[in-house]
PDB file of C-alpha atoms in Angstrom:
ATOM      1  CA  MET A   1    -102.624  63.578 104.212  1.00 41.00           C
ATOM      2  CA  LYS A   2    -104.747  60.849 102.392  1.00 36.00           C
ATOM      3  CA  ILE A   3    -102.534  58.137 104.228  1.00 37.00           C
ATOM      4  CA  GLN A   4    -103.150  59.551 107.694  1.00 40.00           C
ATOM      5  CA  ILE A   5    -106.717  59.504 107.327  1.00 36.00           C
ATOM      6  CA  GLN A   6    -106.673  56.083 105.605  1.00 43.00           C
ATOM      7  CA  LYS A   7    -104.875  54.923 108.759  1.00 42.00           C
ATOM      8  CA  LYS A   8    -107.056  56.544 111.392  1.00 44.00           C
ATOM      9  CA  GLY A   9    -110.128  55.187 109.379  1.00 47.00           C
ATOM     10  CA  PHE A  10    -108.567  51.647 109.643  1.00 44.00           C
ATOM     11  CA  LEU A  11    -107.897  51.951 113.417  1.00 45.00           C
ATOM     12  CA  LEU A  12    -111.570  53.290 114.062  1.00 46.00           C
ATOM     13  CA  LEU A  13    -112.975  50.300 111.940  1.00 45.00           C
ATOM     14  CA  LEU A  14    -110.284  47.920 113.921  1.00 45.00           C
ATOM     15  CA  ILE A  15    -111.795  49.142 117.198  1.00 45.00           C
ATOM     16  CA  SER A  16    -115.473  48.973 116.127  1.00 47.00           C
ATOM     17  CA  VAL A  17    -114.822  45.643 114.972  1.00 44.00           C
ATOM     18  CA  PHE A  18    -112.977  44.711 118.523  1.00 44.00           C
ATOM     19  CA  LEU A  19    -115.834  46.267 120.520  1.00 44.00           C
ATOM     20  CA  LEU A  20    -118.387  44.235 118.741  1.00 42.00           C
ATOM     21  CA  TRP A  21    -116.373  41.065 119.168  1.00 43.00           C
ATOM     22  CA  SER A  22    -115.734  41.823 122.835  1.00 44.00           C
ATOM     23  CA  ARG A  23    -119.595  42.275 123.533  1.00 43.00           C
ATOM     24  CA  VAL A  24    -120.341  38.769 124.632  1.00 48.00           C
ATOM     25  CA  GLU A  25    -123.811  37.563 124.865  1.00 53.00           C
ATOM     26  CA  SER A  26    -124.909  34.779 127.037  1.00 75.00           C
ATOM     27  CA  ILE A  27    -125.578  31.623 125.474  1.00 90.00           C
ATOM     28  CA  ARG A  28    -128.260  29.026 126.460  1.00 92.00           C
ATOM     29  CA  PHE A  29    -127.750  25.379 125.995  1.00 94.00           C
ATOM     30  CA  ASP A  30    -129.579  22.047 127.067  1.00 94.00           C
ATOM     31  CA  LEU A  31    -127.912  19.425 129.379  1.00 93.00           C
ATOM     32  CA  GLU A  32    -129.359  16.094 129.931  1.00 92.00           C
ATOM     33  CA  SER A  33    -128.982  14.132 133.276  1.00 90.00           C
ATOM     34  CA  GLY A  34    -126.043  12.053 133.557  1.00 90.00           C
ATOM     35  CA  HIS A  35    -124.258  14.021 131.052  1.00 92.00           C
ATOM     36  CA  THR A  36    -121.563  16.472 131.079  1.00 94.00           C
ATOM     37  CA  LYS A  37    -121.122  19.882 128.506  1.00 94.00           C
ATOM     38  CA  CYS A  38    -117.742  21.742 128.349  1.00 95.00           C
ATOM     39  CA  ILE A  39    -117.497  25.040 126.723  1.00 93.00           C
ATOM     40  CA  SER A  40    -113.574  26.494 126.029  1.00 92.00           C
ATOM     41  CA  GLU A  41    -112.501  30.013 126.101  1.00 90.00           C
ATOM     42  CA  ASP A  42    -109.174  31.267 124.998  1.00 89.00           C
ATOM     43  CA  ILE A  43    -107.520  33.388 127.606  1.00 88.00           C
ATOM     44  CA  LYS A  44    -104.254  35.384 127.754  1.00 84.00           C
ATOM     45  CA  SER A  45    -102.306  35.442 130.901  1.00 83.00           C
ATOM     46  CA  ASN A  46    -102.945  38.240 133.227  1.00 81.00           C
ATOM     47  CA  SER A  47    -106.393  38.553 131.771  1.00 82.00           C
ATOM     48  CA  MET A  48    -109.682  39.213 133.920  1.00 83.00           C
ATOM     49  CA  THR A  49    -112.227  36.696 133.215  1.00 87.00           C
ATOM     50  CA  VAL A  50    -115.996  36.306 134.713  1.00 89.00           C
ATOM     51  CA  GLY A  51    -118.734  34.007 134.416  1.00 91.00           C
ATOM     52  CA  LYS A  52    -122.108  33.391 135.496  1.00 93.00           C
ATOM     53  CA  TYR A  53    -124.479  30.755 134.999  1.00 95.00           C
ATOM     54  CA  GLN A  54    -128.083  29.976 136.089  1.00 94.00           C
ATOM     55  CA  ILE A  55    -130.633  26.942 135.514  1.00 94.00           C
ATOM     56  CA  VAL A  56    -133.733  28.060 133.679  1.00 92.00           C
ATOM     57  CA  ASN A  57    -136.700  27.430 135.565  1.00 90.00           C
ATOM     58  CA  PRO A  58    -139.076  24.969 133.305  1.00 85.00           C
ATOM     59  CA  ASP A  59    -142.236  26.159 135.002  1.00 83.00           C
ATOM     60  CA  ASP A  60    -142.419  29.880 135.882  1.00 80.00           C
ATOM     61  CA  GLY A  61    -143.898  30.509 138.923  1.00 78.00           C
ATOM     62  CA  HIS A  62    -142.926  27.490 140.519  1.00 82.00           C
ATOM     63  CA  PRO A  63    -139.768  26.372 142.474  1.00 84.00           C
ATOM     64  CA  LEU A  64    -137.032  24.779 140.348  1.00 84.00           C
ATOM     65  CA  PRO A  65    -137.697  20.709 140.729  1.00 84.00           C
ATOM     66  CA  GLU A  66    -135.388  19.060 142.732  1.00 82.00           C
ATOM     67  CA  SER A  67    -133.576  17.273 139.746  1.00 83.00           C
ATOM     68  CA  HIS A  68    -132.406  20.400 138.537  1.00 89.00           C
ATOM     69  CA  LYS A  69    -129.154  20.841 140.057  1.00 91.00           C
ATOM     70  CA  ILE A  70    -125.643  21.025 138.355  1.00 94.00           C
ATOM     71  CA  THR A  71    -121.738  20.585 139.143  1.00 95.00           C
ATOM     72  CA  VAL A  72    -119.647  23.229 137.588  1.00 96.00           C
ATOM     73  CA  ARG A  73    -115.773  23.207 137.270  1.00 95.00           C
ATOM     74  CA  VAL A  74    -113.691  25.790 135.617  1.00 95.00           C
ATOM     75  CA  THR A  75    -110.350  24.512 134.779  1.00 95.00           C
ATOM     76  CA  SER A  76    -107.230  25.866 132.563  1.00 93.00           C
ATOM     77  CA  ALA A  77    -105.366  24.035 129.964  1.00 87.00           C
ATOM     78  CA  TYR A  78    -102.977  22.531 132.446  1.00 89.00           C
ATOM     79  CA  GLY A  79    -105.598  21.141 134.683  1.00 88.00           C
ATOM     80  CA  ASN A  80    -105.454  23.513 137.376  1.00 92.00           C
ATOM     81  CA  SER A  81    -108.853  24.214 138.992  1.00 93.00           C
ATOM     82  CA  TYR A  82    -110.250  27.963 139.301  1.00 93.00           C
ATOM     83  CA  HIS A  83    -114.057  27.285 140.387  1.00 94.00           C
ATOM     84  CA  TYR A  84    -116.000  24.445 141.486  1.00 95.00           C
ATOM     85  CA  SER A  85    -119.794  24.152 142.559  1.00 94.00           C
ATOM     86  CA  ASP A  86    -121.358  20.936 143.408  1.00 93.00           C
ATOM     87  CA  HIS A  87    -125.183  20.634 143.237  1.00 90.00           C
ATOM     88  CA  VAL A  88    -126.196  24.235 142.685  1.00 93.00           C
ATOM     89  CA  THR A  89    -128.681  26.079 140.327  1.00 92.00           C
ATOM     90  CA  GLU A  90    -126.772  29.179 139.669  1.00 94.00           C
ATOM     91  CA  GLY A  91    -123.426  30.531 140.431  1.00 93.00           C
ATOM     92  CA  HIS A  92    -120.675  32.760 139.247  1.00 92.00           C
ATOM     93  CA  PHE A  93    -116.723  33.000 139.125  1.00 91.00           C
ATOM     94  CA  ALA A  94    -114.143  35.855 138.512  1.00 88.00           C
ATOM     95  CA  PHE A  95    -110.395  35.206 138.508  1.00 88.00           C
ATOM     96  CA  GLN A  96    -107.259  36.362 136.588  1.00 86.00           C
ATOM     97  CA  ALA A  97    -105.745  34.029 134.529  1.00 88.00           C
ATOM     98  CA  VAL A  98    -102.363  33.120 135.233  1.00 87.00           C
ATOM     99  CA  GLU A  99    -101.808  30.615 132.485  1.00 87.00           C
ATOM    100  CA  ALA A 100    -102.436  31.395 128.719  1.00 86.00           C
ATOM    101  CA  GLY A 101    -104.531  29.037 126.834  1.00 88.00           C
ATOM    102  CA  ASP A 102    -108.220  27.234 126.640  1.00 92.00           C
ATOM    103  CA  TYR A 103    -109.773  27.188 129.825  1.00 95.00           C
ATOM    104  CA  MET A 104    -112.708  24.932 130.058  1.00 94.00           C
ATOM    105  CA  ALA A 105    -115.934  25.300 131.865  1.00 95.00           C
ATOM    106  CA  CYS A 106    -117.697  21.648 132.296  1.00 96.00           C
ATOM    107  CA  PHE A 107    -121.307  21.152 133.379  1.00 96.00           C
ATOM    108  CA  PHE A 108    -122.443  18.006 134.767  1.00 95.00           C
ATOM    109  CA  ALA A 109    -125.939  17.234 135.901  1.00 93.00           C
ATOM    110  CA  SER A 110    -126.418  13.985 137.976  1.00 87.00           C
ATOM    111  CA  ASP A 111    -128.224  11.073 136.692  1.00 85.00           C
ATOM    112  CA  HIS A 112    -131.860  10.974 137.121  1.00 80.00           C
ATOM    113  CA  LYS A 113    -134.643   8.721 136.527  1.00 81.00           C
ATOM    114  CA  PRO A 114    -136.618   9.754 133.878  1.00 83.00           C
ATOM    115  CA  SER A 115    -133.874  11.449 132.302  1.00 85.00           C
ATOM    116  CA  THR A 116    -134.350  15.088 132.546  1.00 88.00           C
ATOM    117  CA  THR A 117    -133.219  18.088 130.329  1.00 91.00           C
ATOM    118  CA  ILE A 118    -131.746  20.923 132.146  1.00 93.00           C
ATOM    119  CA  THR A 119    -131.667  24.227 130.160  1.00 93.00           C
ATOM    120  CA  ILE A 120    -128.716  26.628 131.282  1.00 95.00           C
ATOM    121  CA  ASP A 121    -127.957  30.304 130.649  1.00 95.00           C
ATOM    122  CA  PHE A 122    -124.009  31.094 130.804  1.00 95.00           C
ATOM    123  CA  ASP A 123    -122.381  34.149 130.321  1.00 92.00           C
ATOM    124  CA  TRP A 124    -118.735  34.101 130.016  1.00 91.00           C
ATOM    125  CA  LYS A 125    -116.630  37.460 129.756  1.00 87.00           C
ATOM    126  CA  SER A 126    -112.771  37.808 129.204  1.00 83.00           C
ATOM    127  CA  GLY A 127    -110.366  41.009 128.690  1.00 74.00           C
ATOM    128  CA  VAL A 128    -112.100  44.143 127.939  1.00 67.00           C
ATOM    129  CA  ALA A 129    -115.642  42.770 127.897  1.00 67.00           C
ATOM    130  CA  ALA A 130    -114.883  41.502 131.749  1.00 66.00           C
ATOM    131  CA  LYS A 131    -114.807  45.138 133.292  1.00 65.00           C
ATOM    132  CA  ASP A 132    -117.556  46.553 134.872  1.00 62.00           C
ATOM    133  CA  TRP A 133    -117.774  49.922 133.481  1.00 53.00           C
ATOM    134  CA  THR A 134    -121.303  50.565 135.248  1.00 55.00           C
ATOM    135  CA  SER A 135    -119.720  50.134 138.823  1.00 57.00           C
ATOM    136  CA  VAL A 136    -116.537  52.358 137.536  1.00 50.00           C
ATOM    137  CA  ALA A 137    -119.104  55.078 136.480  1.00 51.00           C
ATOM    138  CA  LYS A 138    -120.888  54.781 139.825  1.00 51.00           C
ATOM    139  CA  LYS A 139    -117.718  54.935 141.929  1.00 48.00           C
ATOM    140  CA  GLY A 140    -116.109  57.663 140.263  1.00 45.00           C
ATOM    141  CA  SER A 141    -118.679  59.759 138.813  1.00 46.00           C
ATOM    142  CA  VAL A 142    -117.113  59.591 135.434  1.00 49.00           C
ATOM    143  CA  GLU A 143    -119.416  61.052 132.736  1.00 59.00           C
ATOM    144  CA  LEU A 144    -120.325  59.049 129.966  1.00 60.00           C
ATOM    145  CA  MET A 145    -117.633  60.281 127.407  1.00 60.00           C
ATOM    146  CA  GLU A 146    -115.082  59.520 129.957  1.00 64.00           C
ATOM    147  CA  ILE A 147    -116.439  55.998 130.164  1.00 62.00           C
ATOM    148  CA  GLU A 148    -116.327  55.572 126.368  1.00 67.00           C
ATOM    149  CA  LEU A 149    -112.610  56.987 126.234  1.00 70.00           C
ATOM    150  CA  LYS A 150    -111.471  54.627 128.889  1.00 71.00           C
ATOM    151  CA  LYS A 151    -113.400  51.731 126.906  1.00 72.00           C
ATOM    152  CA  MET A 152    -111.745  52.902 123.908  1.00 78.00           C
ATOM    153  CA  PHE A 153    -107.983  53.106 125.609  1.00 78.00           C
ATOM    154  CA  ASP A 154    -108.531  49.714 127.205  1.00 76.00           C
ATOM    155  CA  THR A 155    -109.755  48.207 123.492  1.00 77.00           C
ATOM    156  CA  VAL A 156    -106.690  49.752 121.773  1.00 81.00           C
ATOM    157  CA  GLN A 157    -104.528  48.346 124.599  1.00 78.00           C
ATOM    158  CA  SER A 158    -106.146  45.012 124.398  1.00 76.00           C
ATOM    159  CA  ILE A 159    -105.331  45.120 120.282  1.00 82.00           C
ATOM    160  CA  HIS A 160    -101.812  46.082 120.907  1.00 81.00           C
ATOM    161  CA  ASP A 161    -101.163  43.261 123.232  1.00 80.00           C
ATOM    162  CA  GLU A 162    -103.088  40.834 120.726  1.00 81.00           C
ATOM    163  CA  MET A 163    -100.722  42.272 117.990  1.00 86.00           C
ATOM    164  CA  TYR A 164     -97.537  41.691 120.310  1.00 84.00           C
ATOM    165  CA  TYR A 165     -98.744  38.310 121.072  1.00 83.00           C
ATOM    166  CA  LEU A 166     -99.270  37.080 117.222  1.00 87.00           C
ATOM    167  CA  ARG A 167     -95.855  38.824 116.483  1.00 88.00           C
ATOM    168  CA  GLU A 168     -94.329  36.752 119.275  1.00 87.00           C
ATOM    169  CA  ARG A 169     -95.993  33.606 118.044  1.00 86.00           C
ATOM    170  CA  GLU A 170     -94.966  34.328 114.526  1.00 90.00           C
ATOM    171  CA  GLU A 171     -91.076  34.636 115.739  1.00 90.00           C
ATOM    172  CA  GLU A 172     -91.654  31.212 117.328  1.00 89.00           C
ATOM    173  CA  MET A 173     -93.222  29.623 114.287  1.00 91.00           C
ATOM    174  CA  GLN A 174     -90.212  31.115 112.404  1.00 91.00           C
ATOM    175  CA  LEU A 175     -87.666  29.645 114.665  1.00 91.00           C
ATOM    176  CA  LEU A 176     -89.622  26.252 114.541  1.00 92.00           C
ATOM    177  CA  ASN A 177     -89.687  26.204 110.739  1.00 92.00           C
ATOM    178  CA  LYS A 178     -85.994  26.965 110.822  1.00 91.00           C
ATOM    179  CA  ALA A 179     -85.269  24.252 113.058  1.00 90.00           C
ATOM    180  CA  THR A 180     -87.347  21.724 111.398  1.00 92.00           C
ATOM    181  CA  ASN A 181     -85.407  22.612 107.938  1.00 92.00           C
ATOM    182  CA  SER A 182     -81.978  22.106 109.590  1.00 90.00           C
ATOM    183  CA  LYS A 183     -83.186  18.825 110.865  1.00 91.00           C
ATOM    184  CA  MET A 184     -84.571  17.625 107.478  1.00 92.00           C
ATOM    185  CA  PHE A 185     -81.461  19.036 105.842  1.00 91.00           C
ATOM    186  CA  LEU A 186     -79.236  16.621 108.234  1.00 92.00           C
ATOM    187  CA  PHE A 187     -81.587  13.788 107.791  1.00 92.00           C
ATOM    188  CA  SER A 188     -81.506  14.207 103.716  1.00 92.00           C
ATOM    189  CA  LEU A 189     -77.768  14.405 103.947  1.00 92.00           C
ATOM    190  CA  LEU A 190     -77.514  11.322 106.358  1.00 92.00           C
ATOM    191  CA  SER A 191     -80.059   9.275 103.941  1.00 92.00           C
ATOM    192  CA  ILE A 192     -77.771  10.167 100.903  1.00 93.00           C
ATOM    193  CA  LEU A 193     -74.800   8.855 102.925  1.00 92.00           C
ATOM    194  CA  VAL A 194     -76.510   5.720 103.854  1.00 92.00           C
ATOM    195  CA  CYS A 195     -77.734   5.061 100.291  1.00 92.00           C
ATOM    196  CA  LEU A 196     -74.314   5.416  98.744  1.00 92.00           C
ATOM    197  CA  SER A 197     -72.714   3.325 101.534  1.00 91.00           C
ATOM    198  CA  VAL A 198     -75.270   0.626 100.629  1.00 90.00           C
ATOM    199  CA  ALA A 199     -74.650   1.058  96.888  1.00 90.00           C
ATOM    200  CA  GLY A 200     -70.584   0.792  97.664  1.00 89.00           C
ATOM    201  CA  LEU A 201     -71.249  -2.308  99.820  1.00 90.00           C
ATOM    202  CA  GLN A 202     -73.373  -3.761  96.904  1.00 89.00           C
ATOM    203  CA  LEU A 203     -70.314  -3.081  94.143  1.00 88.00           C
ATOM    204  CA  TRP A 204     -68.134  -4.490  96.553  1.00 88.00           C
ATOM    205  CA  HIS A 205     -70.016  -7.659  96.950  1.00 85.00           C
ATOM    206  CA  LEU A 206     -70.680  -8.090  93.506  1.00 84.00           C
ATOM    207  CA  LYS A 207     -67.046  -7.428  92.484  1.00 82.00           C
ATOM    208  CA  SER A 208     -65.998 -10.221  94.959  1.00 83.00           C
ATOM    209  CA  PHE A 209     -68.670 -12.507  94.072  1.00 79.00           C
ATOM    210  CA  PHE A 210     -67.425 -12.025  90.128  1.00 79.00           C
ATOM    211  CA  GLU A 211     -63.678 -12.403  91.302  1.00 78.00           C
ATOM    212  CA  LYS A 212     -64.300 -15.808  92.998  1.00 79.00           C
ATOM    213  CA  LYS A 213     -66.209 -16.975  90.175  1.00 74.00           C
ATOM    214  CA  LYS A 214     -63.395 -15.996  87.965  1.00 71.00           C
ATOM    215  CA  LEU A 215     -65.914 -14.062  85.611  1.00 69.00           C
ATOM    216  CA  ILE A 216     -63.749 -11.098  85.661  1.00 63.00           C
TER     217      ILE A 216
END
C-alpha cells in the first residue's frame, strides 16, 4: 500500500514538474541593427509548435519608427525552412515538426545609421504547451474539470513519449559503446601484433649483423 502511494505521489510530482516546465513564458531580448540573433528549441518529431513575435514600441502612443523592421526565419536542424517573414514588425508561425532536433528561430535587423536597438517579444511553445485549450473549451463546451483531465492526459502521454525516446537513445548509446569497445579491442590487438613484428624484425636484424661481424 505504501509503495502504491509513493508511486502515485511520484507520478503527481512528475506531472507537476512537467506542467511547470511546459508553461513557457514569452522572452524579451534586444537586437541591434545590422545584427542577427538566433534562439533554438529542441523539438521532437510529430510535435506541434507555435511561435509569436512582436517588436516593442519604444514610444507608446506613436507609430513604430521605420527603422524598426525585422526579418525572421525558422529552420530545422537539417536546414529546412519552416517560416520566413521579411521586413515585418510582428508575426507568428505554427507547424508540426517532421524532423527531430534543434530548430532555430533567427531574427535579423537591417543595418541602420545611426545604429538602432530593437526590443522583441518572442513566445515559442511546443508539445503540450502549444495546444490552445481555451479554443478547445469554447468549441466543445467542455467543463473546467474535463479540460484539466485532458491536459493531464496529454502531459502523461508526453512524459511517456519522452521516456520512450530516452530509452531509445540509451539503447543507441549502448550499441555505440559496444561497437567502440570492439573497435578498440581490434585496434589494441593490431597494435600488439605490429609491436611484436617490429621487435622480431629488430632481433633478426641484430642477429644477422652480429653474424656478419662474426661476433656470434
